[in-house]
Coordinates of C-alpha atoms in Angstrom, one line a residue:
X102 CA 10.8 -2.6 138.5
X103 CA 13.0 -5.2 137.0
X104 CA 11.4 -5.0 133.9
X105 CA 11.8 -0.8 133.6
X106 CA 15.5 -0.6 134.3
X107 CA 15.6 -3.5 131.3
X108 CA 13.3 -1.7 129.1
X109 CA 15.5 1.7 129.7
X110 CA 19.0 0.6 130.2
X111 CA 20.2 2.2 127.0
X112 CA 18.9 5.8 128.3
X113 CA 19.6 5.0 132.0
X114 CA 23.6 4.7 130.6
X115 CA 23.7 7.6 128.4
X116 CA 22.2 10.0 131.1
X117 CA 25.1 8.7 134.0
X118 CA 27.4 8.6 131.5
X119 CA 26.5 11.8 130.6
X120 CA 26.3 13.1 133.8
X121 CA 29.5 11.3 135.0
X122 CA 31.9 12.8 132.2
X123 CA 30.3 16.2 132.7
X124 CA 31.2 16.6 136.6
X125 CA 34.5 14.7 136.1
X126 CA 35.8 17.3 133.5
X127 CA 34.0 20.5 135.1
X128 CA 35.6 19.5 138.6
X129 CA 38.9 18.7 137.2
X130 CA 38.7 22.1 134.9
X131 CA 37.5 23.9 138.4
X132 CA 40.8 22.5 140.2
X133 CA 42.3 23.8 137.2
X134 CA 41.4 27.8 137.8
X135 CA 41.5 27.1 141.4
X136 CA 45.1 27.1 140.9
X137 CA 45.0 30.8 139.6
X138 CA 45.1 33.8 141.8
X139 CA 41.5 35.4 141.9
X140 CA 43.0 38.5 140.2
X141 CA 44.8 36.3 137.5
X142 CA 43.7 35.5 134.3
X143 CA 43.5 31.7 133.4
X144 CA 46.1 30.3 130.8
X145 CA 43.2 28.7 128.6
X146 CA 42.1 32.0 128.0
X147 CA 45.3 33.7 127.8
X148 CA 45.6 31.8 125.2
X149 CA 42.1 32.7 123.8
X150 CA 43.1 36.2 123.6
X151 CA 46.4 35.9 122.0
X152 CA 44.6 33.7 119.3
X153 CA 41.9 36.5 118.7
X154 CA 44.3 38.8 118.5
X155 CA 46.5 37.0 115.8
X156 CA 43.3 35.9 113.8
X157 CA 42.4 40.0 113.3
X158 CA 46.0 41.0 112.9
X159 CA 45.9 38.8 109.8
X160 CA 43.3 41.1 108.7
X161 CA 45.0 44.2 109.6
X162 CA 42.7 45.6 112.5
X163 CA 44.1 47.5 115.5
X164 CA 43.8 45.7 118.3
X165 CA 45.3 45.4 121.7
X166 CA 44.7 43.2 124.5
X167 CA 45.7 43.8 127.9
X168 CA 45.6 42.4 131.2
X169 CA 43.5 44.0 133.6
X170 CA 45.1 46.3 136.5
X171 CA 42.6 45.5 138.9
X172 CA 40.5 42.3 137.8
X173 CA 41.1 38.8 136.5
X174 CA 40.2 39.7 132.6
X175 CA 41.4 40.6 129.6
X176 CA 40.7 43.9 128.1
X177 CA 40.3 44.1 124.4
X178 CA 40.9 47.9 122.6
X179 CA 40.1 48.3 118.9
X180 CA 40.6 51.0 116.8
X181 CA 41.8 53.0 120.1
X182 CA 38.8 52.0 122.1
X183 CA 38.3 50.3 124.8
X184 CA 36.0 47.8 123.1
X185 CA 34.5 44.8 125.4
X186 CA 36.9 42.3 127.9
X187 CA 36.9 38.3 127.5
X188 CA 36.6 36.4 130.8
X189 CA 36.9 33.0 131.5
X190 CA 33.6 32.3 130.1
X191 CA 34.3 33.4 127.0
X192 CA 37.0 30.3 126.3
X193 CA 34.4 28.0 125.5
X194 CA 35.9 25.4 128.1
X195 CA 32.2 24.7 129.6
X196 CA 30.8 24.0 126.0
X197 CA 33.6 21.9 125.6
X198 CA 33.1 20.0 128.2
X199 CA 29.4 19.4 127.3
X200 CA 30.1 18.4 123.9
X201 CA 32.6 15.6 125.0
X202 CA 30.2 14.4 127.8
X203 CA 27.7 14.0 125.3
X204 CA 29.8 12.1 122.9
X205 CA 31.5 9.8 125.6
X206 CA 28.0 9.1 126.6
X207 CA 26.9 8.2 123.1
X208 CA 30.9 6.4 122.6
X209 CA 31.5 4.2 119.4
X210 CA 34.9 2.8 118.8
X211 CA 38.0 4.1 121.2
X212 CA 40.0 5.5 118.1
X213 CA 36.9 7.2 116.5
X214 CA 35.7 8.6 120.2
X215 CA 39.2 10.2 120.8
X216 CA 39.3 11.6 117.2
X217 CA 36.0 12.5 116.8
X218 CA 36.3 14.3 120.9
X219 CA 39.8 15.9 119.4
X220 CA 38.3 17.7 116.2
X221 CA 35.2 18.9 117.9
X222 CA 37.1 20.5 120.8
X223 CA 39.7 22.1 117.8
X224 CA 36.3 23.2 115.9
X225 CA 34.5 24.3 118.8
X226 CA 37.9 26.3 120.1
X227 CA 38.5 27.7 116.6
X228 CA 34.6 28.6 116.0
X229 CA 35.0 30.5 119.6
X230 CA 37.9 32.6 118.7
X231 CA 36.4 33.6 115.4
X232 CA 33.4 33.9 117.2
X233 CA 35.5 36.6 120.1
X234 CA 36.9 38.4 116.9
X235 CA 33.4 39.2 114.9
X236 CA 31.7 40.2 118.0
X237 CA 34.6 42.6 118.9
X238 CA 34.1 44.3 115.4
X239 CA 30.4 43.9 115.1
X240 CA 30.3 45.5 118.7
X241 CA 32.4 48.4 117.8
X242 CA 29.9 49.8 114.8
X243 CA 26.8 48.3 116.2
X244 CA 27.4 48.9 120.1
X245 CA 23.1 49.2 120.6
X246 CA 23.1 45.7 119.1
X247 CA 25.1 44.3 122.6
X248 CA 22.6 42.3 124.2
X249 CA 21.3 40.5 121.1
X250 CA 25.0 39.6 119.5
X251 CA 26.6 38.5 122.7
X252 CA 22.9 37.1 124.2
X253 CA 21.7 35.5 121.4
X254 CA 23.5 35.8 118.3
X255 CA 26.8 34.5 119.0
X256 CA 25.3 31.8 121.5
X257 CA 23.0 30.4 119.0
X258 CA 25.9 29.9 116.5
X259 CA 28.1 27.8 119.1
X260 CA 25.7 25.7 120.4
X261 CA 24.1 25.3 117.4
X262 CA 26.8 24.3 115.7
X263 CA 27.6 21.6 118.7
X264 CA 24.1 20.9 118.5
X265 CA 25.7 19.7 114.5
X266 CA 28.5 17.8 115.9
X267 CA 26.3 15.5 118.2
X268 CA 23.7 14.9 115.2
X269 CA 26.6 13.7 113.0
X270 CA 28.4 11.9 115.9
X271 CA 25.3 9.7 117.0
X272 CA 24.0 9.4 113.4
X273 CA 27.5 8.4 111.9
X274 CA 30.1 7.2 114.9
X275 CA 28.3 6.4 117.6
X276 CA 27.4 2.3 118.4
X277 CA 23.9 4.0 117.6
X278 CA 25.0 4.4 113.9
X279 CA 22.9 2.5 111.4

């Protein structure tokens, strides 16, 4: 038995490092909307929204985003119509998350961990934003197209694109790094 945990130490760290990081920062972000009313929409993606809405004002589209009356989400008109509402799914937090448990469990140097952690949660947050603004377009001319842009489309894109990040990280940070 001795001879197995020897053998498979290095994977026996990543996954509880892993696995560690990744309930840590989704019970902390969970105490986080727990201090929300059930009705309220969370700051994070307040924020979210106000950024989408900004990124297509620079390109001079008519859009409004509201609070809901009656539920705890935000409720997105373009071009006068009620066009789709961003939850707190849609803030990218839970990727987030993921992508720095993977890198803390695959950590190189301190400095190049934290800056490495900081530009893939600004990339990841931008890429979702841009992400919230082209589906809210692409949804109003191509509503039958629903399922497979929000499903898969948009989906494959952000976690493809972490997918990226972690092959750079391990291949060119990490203490894995040839």
């Amino acid at each position: 038995m001795k001879k197995y945990l020897i053998q498979f130490k290095p994977f026996l760290i990543f996954i509880s490092t892993f696995f560690a990081a990744y309930i840590v920062l989704t019970l902390v972000y969970k105490l986080y909307l727990d201090t929300f009313d059930v009705n309220d929409v969370d700051g994070i993606t307040n924020i979210v929204g106000k950024n989408v809405a900004q990124l297509m004002n620079v390109f001079h589209c008519d859009i409004k985003i509201y609070k809901s009356i009656t539920d705890s989400w935000l409720e997105v008109w373009y071009n006068k119509h009620y066009s789709v509402r961003i939850v707190e799914g849609c803030n990218a937090v839970s990727v987030i998350i993921l992508f720095i448990s993977f890198v803390l469990a695959f950590s190189g140097k301190l400095k190049t961990t934290l800056s490495y952690i900081l530009f893939g949660i600004l990339f990841i947050y931008i890429l979702n934003v841009v992400r919230i603004a082209l589906l809210i377009v692409l949804l109003f001319y191509f509503p039958k197209y629903n399922h497979f842009l929000h499903g898969t489309f948009f989906p494959l894109i952000i976690y493809g694109s972490v997918f990226i990040l972690w092959i750079v990280w391990v291949n060119k940070f990490s203490k894995y790094a040839k």
